[in-house]
PDB file of C-alpha atoms in Angstrom:
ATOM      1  CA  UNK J   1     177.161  50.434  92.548  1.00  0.00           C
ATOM      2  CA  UNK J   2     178.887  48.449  94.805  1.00  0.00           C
ATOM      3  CA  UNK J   3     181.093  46.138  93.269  1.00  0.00           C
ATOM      4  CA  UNK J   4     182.668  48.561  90.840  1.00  0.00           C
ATOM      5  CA  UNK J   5     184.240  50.633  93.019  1.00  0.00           C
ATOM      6  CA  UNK J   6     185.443  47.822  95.429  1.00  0.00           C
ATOM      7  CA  UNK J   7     186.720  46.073  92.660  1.00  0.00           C
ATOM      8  CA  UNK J   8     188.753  49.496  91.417  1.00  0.00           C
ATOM      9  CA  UNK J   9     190.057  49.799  95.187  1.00  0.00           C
ATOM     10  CA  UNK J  10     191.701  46.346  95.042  1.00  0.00           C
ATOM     11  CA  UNK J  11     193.335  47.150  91.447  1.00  0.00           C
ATOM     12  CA  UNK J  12     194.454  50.063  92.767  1.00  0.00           C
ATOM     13  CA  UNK J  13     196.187  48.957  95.933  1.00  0.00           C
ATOM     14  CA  UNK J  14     197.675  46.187  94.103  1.00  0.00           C
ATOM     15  CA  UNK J  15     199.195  48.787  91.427  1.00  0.00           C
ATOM     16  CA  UNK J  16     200.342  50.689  94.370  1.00  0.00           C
ATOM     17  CA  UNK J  17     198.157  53.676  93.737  1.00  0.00           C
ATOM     18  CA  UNK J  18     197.261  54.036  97.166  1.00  0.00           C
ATOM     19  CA  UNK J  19     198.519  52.844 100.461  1.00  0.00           C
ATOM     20  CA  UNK J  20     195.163  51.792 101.767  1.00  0.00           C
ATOM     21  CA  UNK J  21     191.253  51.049 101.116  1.00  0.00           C
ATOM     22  CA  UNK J  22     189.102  52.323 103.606  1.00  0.00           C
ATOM     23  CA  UNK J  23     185.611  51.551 104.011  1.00  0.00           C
ATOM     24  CA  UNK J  24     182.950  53.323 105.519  1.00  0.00           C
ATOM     25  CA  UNK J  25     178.977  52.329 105.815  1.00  0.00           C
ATOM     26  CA  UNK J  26     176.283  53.589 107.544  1.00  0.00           C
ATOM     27  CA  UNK J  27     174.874  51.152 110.281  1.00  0.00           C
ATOM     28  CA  UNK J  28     171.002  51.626 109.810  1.00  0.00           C
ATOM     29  CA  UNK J  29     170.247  51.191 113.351  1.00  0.00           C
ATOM     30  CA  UNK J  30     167.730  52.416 115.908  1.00  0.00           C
ATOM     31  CA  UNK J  31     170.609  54.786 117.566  1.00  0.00           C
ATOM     32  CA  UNK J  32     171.936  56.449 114.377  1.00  0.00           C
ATOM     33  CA  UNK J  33     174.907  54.269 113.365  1.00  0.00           C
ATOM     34  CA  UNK J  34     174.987  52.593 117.032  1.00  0.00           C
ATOM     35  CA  UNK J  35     176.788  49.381 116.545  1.00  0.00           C
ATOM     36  CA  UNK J  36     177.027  48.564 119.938  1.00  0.00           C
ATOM     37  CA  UNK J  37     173.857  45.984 119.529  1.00  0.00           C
ATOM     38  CA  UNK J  38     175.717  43.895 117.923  1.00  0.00           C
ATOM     39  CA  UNK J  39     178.173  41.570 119.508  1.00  0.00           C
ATOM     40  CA  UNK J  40     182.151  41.853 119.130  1.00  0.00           C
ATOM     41  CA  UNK J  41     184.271  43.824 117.886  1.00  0.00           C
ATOM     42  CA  UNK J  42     183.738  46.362 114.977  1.00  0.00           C
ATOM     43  CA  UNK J  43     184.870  43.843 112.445  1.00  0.00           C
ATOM     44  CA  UNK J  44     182.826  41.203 113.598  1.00  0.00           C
ATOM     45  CA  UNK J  45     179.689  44.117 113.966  1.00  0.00           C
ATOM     46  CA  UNK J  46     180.895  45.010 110.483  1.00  0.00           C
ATOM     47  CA  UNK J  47     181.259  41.763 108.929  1.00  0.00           C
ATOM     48  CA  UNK J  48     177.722  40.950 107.578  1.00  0.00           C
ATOM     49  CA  UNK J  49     177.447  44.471 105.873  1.00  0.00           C
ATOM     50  CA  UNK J  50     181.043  44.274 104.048  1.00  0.00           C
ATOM     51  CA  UNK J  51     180.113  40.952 102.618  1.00  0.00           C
ATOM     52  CA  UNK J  52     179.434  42.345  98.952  1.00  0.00           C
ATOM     53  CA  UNK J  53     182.471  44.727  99.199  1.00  0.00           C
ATOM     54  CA  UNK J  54     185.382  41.699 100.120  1.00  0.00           C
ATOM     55  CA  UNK J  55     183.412  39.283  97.584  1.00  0.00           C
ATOM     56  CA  UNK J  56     183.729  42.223  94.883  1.00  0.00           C
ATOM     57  CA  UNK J  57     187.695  42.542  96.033  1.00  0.00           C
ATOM     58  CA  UNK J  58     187.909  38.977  96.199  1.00  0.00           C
ATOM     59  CA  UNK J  59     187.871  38.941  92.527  1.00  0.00           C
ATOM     60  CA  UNK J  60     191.193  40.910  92.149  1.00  0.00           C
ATOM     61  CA  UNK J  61     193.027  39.782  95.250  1.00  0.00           C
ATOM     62  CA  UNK J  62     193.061  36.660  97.416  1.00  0.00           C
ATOM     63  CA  UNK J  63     191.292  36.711 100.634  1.00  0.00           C
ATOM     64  CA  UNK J  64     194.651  36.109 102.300  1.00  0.00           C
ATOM     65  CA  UNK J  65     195.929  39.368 100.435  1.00  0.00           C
ATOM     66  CA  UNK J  66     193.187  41.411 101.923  1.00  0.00           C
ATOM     67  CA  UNK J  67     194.095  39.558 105.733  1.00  0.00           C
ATOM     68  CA  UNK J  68     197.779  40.982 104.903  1.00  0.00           C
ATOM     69  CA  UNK J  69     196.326  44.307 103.953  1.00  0.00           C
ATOM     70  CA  UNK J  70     194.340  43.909 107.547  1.00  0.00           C
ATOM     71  CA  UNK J  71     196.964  43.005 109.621  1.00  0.00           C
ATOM     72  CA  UNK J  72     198.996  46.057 108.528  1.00  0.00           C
ATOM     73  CA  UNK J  73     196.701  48.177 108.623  1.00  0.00           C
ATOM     74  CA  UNK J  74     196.145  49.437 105.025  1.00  0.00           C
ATOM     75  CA  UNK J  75     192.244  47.844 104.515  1.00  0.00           C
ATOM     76  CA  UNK J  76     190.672  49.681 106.878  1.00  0.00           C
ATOM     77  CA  UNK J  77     186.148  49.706 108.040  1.00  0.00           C
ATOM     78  CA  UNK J  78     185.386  52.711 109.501  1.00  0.00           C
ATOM     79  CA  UNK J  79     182.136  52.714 110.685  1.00  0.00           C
ATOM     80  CA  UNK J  80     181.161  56.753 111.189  1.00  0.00           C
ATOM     81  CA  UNK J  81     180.762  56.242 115.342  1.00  0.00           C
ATOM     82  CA  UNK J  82     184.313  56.316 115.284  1.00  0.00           C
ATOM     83  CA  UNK J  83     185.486  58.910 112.161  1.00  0.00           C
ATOM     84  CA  UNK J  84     185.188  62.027 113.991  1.00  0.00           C
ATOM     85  CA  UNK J  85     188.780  63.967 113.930  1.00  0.00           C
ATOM     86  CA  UNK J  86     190.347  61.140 111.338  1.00  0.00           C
ATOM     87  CA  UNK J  87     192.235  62.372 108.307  1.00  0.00           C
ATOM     88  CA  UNK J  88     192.371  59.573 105.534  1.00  0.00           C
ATOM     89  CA  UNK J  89     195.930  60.251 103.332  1.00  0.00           C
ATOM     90  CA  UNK J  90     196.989  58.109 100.314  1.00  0.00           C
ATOM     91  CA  UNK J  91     193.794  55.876 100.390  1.00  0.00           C
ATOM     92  CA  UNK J  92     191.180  54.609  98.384  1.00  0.00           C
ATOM     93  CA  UNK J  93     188.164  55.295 100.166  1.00  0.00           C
ATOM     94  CA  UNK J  94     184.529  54.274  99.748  1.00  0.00           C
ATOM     95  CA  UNK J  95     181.688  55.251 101.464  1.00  0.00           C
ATOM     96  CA  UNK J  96     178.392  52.259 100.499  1.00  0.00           C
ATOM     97  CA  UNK J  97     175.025  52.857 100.511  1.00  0.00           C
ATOM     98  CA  UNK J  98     175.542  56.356 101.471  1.00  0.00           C
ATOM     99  CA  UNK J  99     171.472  56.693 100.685  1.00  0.00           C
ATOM    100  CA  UNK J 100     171.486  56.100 104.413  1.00  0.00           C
ATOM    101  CA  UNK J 101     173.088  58.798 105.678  1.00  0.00           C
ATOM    102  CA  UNK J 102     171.934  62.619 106.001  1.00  0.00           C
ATOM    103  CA  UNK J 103     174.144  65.708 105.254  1.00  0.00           C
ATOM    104  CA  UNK J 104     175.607  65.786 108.674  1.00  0.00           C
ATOM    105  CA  UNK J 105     176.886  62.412 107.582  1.00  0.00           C
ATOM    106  CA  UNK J 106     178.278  63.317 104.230  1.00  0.00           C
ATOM    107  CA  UNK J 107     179.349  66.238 105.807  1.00  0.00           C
ATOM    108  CA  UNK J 108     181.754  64.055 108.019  1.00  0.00           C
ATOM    109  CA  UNK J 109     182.615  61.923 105.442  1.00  0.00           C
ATOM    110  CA  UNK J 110     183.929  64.225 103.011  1.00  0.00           C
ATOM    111  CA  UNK J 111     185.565  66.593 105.247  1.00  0.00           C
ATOM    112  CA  UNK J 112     187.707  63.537 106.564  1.00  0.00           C
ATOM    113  CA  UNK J 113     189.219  63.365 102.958  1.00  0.00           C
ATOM    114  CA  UNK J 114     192.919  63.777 102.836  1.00  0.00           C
ATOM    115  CA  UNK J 115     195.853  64.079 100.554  1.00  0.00           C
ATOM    116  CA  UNK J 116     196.613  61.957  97.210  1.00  0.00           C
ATOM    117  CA  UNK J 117     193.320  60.021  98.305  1.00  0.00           C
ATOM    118  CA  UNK J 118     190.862  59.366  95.794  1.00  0.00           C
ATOM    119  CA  UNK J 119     187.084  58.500  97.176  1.00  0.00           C
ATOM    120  CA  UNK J 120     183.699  56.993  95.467  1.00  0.00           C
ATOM    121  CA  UNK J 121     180.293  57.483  97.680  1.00  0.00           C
ATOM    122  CA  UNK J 122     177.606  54.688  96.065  1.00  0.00           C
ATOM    123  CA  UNK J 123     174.138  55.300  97.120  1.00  0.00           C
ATOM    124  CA  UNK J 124     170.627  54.194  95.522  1.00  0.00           C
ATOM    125  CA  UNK J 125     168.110  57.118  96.114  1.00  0.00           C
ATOM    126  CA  UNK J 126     165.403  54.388  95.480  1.00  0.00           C
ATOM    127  CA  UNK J 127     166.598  52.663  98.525  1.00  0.00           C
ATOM    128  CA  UNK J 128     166.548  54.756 101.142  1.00  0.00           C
ATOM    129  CA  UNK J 129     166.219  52.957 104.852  1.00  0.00           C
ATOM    130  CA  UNK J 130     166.223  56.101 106.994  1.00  0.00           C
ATOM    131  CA  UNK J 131     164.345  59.406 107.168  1.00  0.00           C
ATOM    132  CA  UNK J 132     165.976  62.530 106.175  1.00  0.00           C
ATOM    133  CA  UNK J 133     168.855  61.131 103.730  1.00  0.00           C
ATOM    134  CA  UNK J 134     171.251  63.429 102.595  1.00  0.00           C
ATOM    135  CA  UNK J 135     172.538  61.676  99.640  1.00  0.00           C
ATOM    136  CA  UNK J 136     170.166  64.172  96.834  1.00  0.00           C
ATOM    137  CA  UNK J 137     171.249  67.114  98.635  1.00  0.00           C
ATOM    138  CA  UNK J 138     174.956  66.333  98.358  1.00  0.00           C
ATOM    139  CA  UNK J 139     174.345  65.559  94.798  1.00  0.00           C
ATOM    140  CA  UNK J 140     172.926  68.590  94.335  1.00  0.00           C
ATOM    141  CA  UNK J 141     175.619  70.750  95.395  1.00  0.00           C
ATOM    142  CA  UNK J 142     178.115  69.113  93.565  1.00  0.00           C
ATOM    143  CA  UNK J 143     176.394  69.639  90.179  1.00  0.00           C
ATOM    144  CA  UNK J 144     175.668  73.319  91.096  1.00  0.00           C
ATOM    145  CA  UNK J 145     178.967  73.755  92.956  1.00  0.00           C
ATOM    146  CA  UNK J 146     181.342  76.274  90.836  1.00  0.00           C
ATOM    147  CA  UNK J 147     184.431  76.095  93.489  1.00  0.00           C
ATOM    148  CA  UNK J 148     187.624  75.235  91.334  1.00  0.00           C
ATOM    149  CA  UNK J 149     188.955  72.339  94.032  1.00  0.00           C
ATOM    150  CA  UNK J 150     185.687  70.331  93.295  1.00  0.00           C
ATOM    151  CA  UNK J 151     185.920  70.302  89.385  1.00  0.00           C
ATOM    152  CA  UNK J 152     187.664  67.164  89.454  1.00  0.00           C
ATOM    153  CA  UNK J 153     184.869  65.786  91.605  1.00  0.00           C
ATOM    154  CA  UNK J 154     182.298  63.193  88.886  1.00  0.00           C
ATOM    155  CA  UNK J 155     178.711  62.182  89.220  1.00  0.00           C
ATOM    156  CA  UNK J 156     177.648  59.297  87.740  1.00  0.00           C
ATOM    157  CA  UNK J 157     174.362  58.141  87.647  1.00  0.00           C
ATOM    158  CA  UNK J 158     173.911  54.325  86.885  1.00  0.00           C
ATOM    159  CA  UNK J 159     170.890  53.746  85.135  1.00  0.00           C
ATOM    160  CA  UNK J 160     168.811  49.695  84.757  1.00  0.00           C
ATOM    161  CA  UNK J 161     170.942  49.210  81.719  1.00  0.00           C
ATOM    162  CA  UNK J 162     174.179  49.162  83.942  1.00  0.00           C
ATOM    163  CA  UNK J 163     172.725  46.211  85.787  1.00  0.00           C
ATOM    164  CA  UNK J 164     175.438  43.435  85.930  1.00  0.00           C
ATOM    165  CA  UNK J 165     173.873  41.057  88.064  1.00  0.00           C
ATOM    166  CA  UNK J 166     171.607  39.053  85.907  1.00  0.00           C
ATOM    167  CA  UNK J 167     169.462  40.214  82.892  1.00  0.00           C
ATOM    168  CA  UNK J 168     166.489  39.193  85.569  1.00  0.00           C
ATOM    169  CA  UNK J 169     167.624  41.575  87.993  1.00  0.00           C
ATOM    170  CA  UNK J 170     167.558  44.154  85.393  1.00  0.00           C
ATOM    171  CA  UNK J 171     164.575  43.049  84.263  1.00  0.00           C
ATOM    172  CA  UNK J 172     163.178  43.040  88.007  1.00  0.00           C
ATOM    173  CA  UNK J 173     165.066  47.213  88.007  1.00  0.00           C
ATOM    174  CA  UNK J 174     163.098  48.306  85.110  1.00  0.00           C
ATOM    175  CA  UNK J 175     159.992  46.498  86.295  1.00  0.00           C
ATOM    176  CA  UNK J 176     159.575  48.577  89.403  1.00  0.00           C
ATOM    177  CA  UNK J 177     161.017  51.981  87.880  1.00  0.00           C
ATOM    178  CA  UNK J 178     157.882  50.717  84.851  1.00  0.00           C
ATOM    179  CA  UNK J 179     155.662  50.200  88.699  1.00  0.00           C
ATOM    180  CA  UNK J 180     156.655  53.458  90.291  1.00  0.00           C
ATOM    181  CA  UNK J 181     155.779  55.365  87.213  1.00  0.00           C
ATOM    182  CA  UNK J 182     152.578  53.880  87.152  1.00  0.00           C
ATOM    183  CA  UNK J 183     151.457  53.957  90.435  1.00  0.00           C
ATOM    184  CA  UNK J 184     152.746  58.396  90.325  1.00  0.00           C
ATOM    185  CA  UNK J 185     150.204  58.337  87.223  1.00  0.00           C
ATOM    186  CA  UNK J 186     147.561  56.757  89.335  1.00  0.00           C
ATOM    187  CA  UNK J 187     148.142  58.934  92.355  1.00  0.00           C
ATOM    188  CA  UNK J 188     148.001  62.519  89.926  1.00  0.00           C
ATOM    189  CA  UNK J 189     144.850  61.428  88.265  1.00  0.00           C
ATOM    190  CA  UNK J 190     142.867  61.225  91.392  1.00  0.00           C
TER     191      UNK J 190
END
C-alpha cells in the first residue's frame, strides 16, 4: 500500500506532472501526533517512519534527486502538528498509514487539498495502532457520497493476492485473515 503510491509520486515528479510530493503520516504517539519526544528537527523526528516511502522512490529516482527535490522545496513531510491552515497546489500528495488517524484527522487532511494536486491515503484497517480510527468512516462516505466534485475520487481495496513482498508474506497475509476467521467462528459459537 505503500510503495505503490510512492513509487507513482516519483514518476510523476520526474514527468513533471506535479511540482512537488508531499508526505504526510500520523506520529502514533502518546500526545496525538506529538513529535516533540523525539530529538531534532522534523526530518530527523520523521526520518525512521519515511524509510519505506524514500526506499520505494529510490527505485525511480536517485537519492541525490530526492536531496535536490529537498533543498528546493518540492519533496515535502508534513507531519499533521504543523498542517493546520496549509493549502497543497500542484503536488502529489500521500497521506501513509492513515489507519492511524481519526476523522478529525482525515478531515484536515483532505480539506488541505489544493489545485491540479492529485492525492492517495494508504491505510490497513487490520492495523490499526490507535483507538477511534477514522479511516472506515472516511471510506464510507466516499462510497455513499453522491456530490459530483468527488466522482473522480477511487477506492481501492488491496486484497492478500496484491502482496508484492514475498509469496511468504502473502502466505503469512492469508494465514492470519484464515486465523481471524477462525478465531470470529470460535467466539459466535460460544
Amino acid at each position: 500500500k505503500t510503495y505503490i503510491p510512492s513509487r507513482f509520486a516519483a514518476r510523476a515528479k520526474v514527468e513533471r506532472r506535479f511540482k512537488r510530493i508531499v508526505i504526510c503520516r500520523p506520529a502514533v504517539s502518546k500526545e496525538k501526533h506529538k513529535l516533540g519526544f523525539r530529538p531534532g528537527n522534523t526530518d530527523m523526528k520523521m526520518a525512521e517512519w519515511m524509510v519505506p516511502i524514500i526506499e520505494a522512490m529510490r527505485k525511480e529516482v536517485s537519492g541525490t534527486t530526492l536531496e535536490t527535490w529537498k533543498g528546493a522545496g518540492e519533496f515535502e513531510i508534513v507531519p499533521f502538528e504543523t498542517m493546520r491552515g496549509r493549502t497543497f497546489d500542484d503536488a502529489f500528495i500521500i497521506l501513509d498509514e492513515a489507519q492511524n488517524c481519526d476523522v478529525g484527522d482525515l478531515r484536515l487532511f483532505l480539506t488541505r487539498i489544493g489545485e491540479n494536486s492529485q492525492f492517495v491515503i494508504t491505510g490497513d484497517t487490520d492495523q490499526i495502532d490507535i483507538h477511534g480510527s477514522g479511516l472506515g468512516e472516511v471510506i464510507d462516505i466516499l462510497m455513499d457520497n453522491d456530490h459530483p466534485d468527488l466522482d473522480q475520487i477511487e477506492v481501492v481495496q488491496f486484497t492478500e493476492e496484491d502482496c508484492v513482498r514475498s509469496a511468504i508474506a502473502r502466505g503469512f497475509v492469508r494465514a492470519f485473515k484464515e486465523n481471524d476467521k477462525k478465531k470470529k467462528r470460535e467466539a459466535e459459537a460460544r
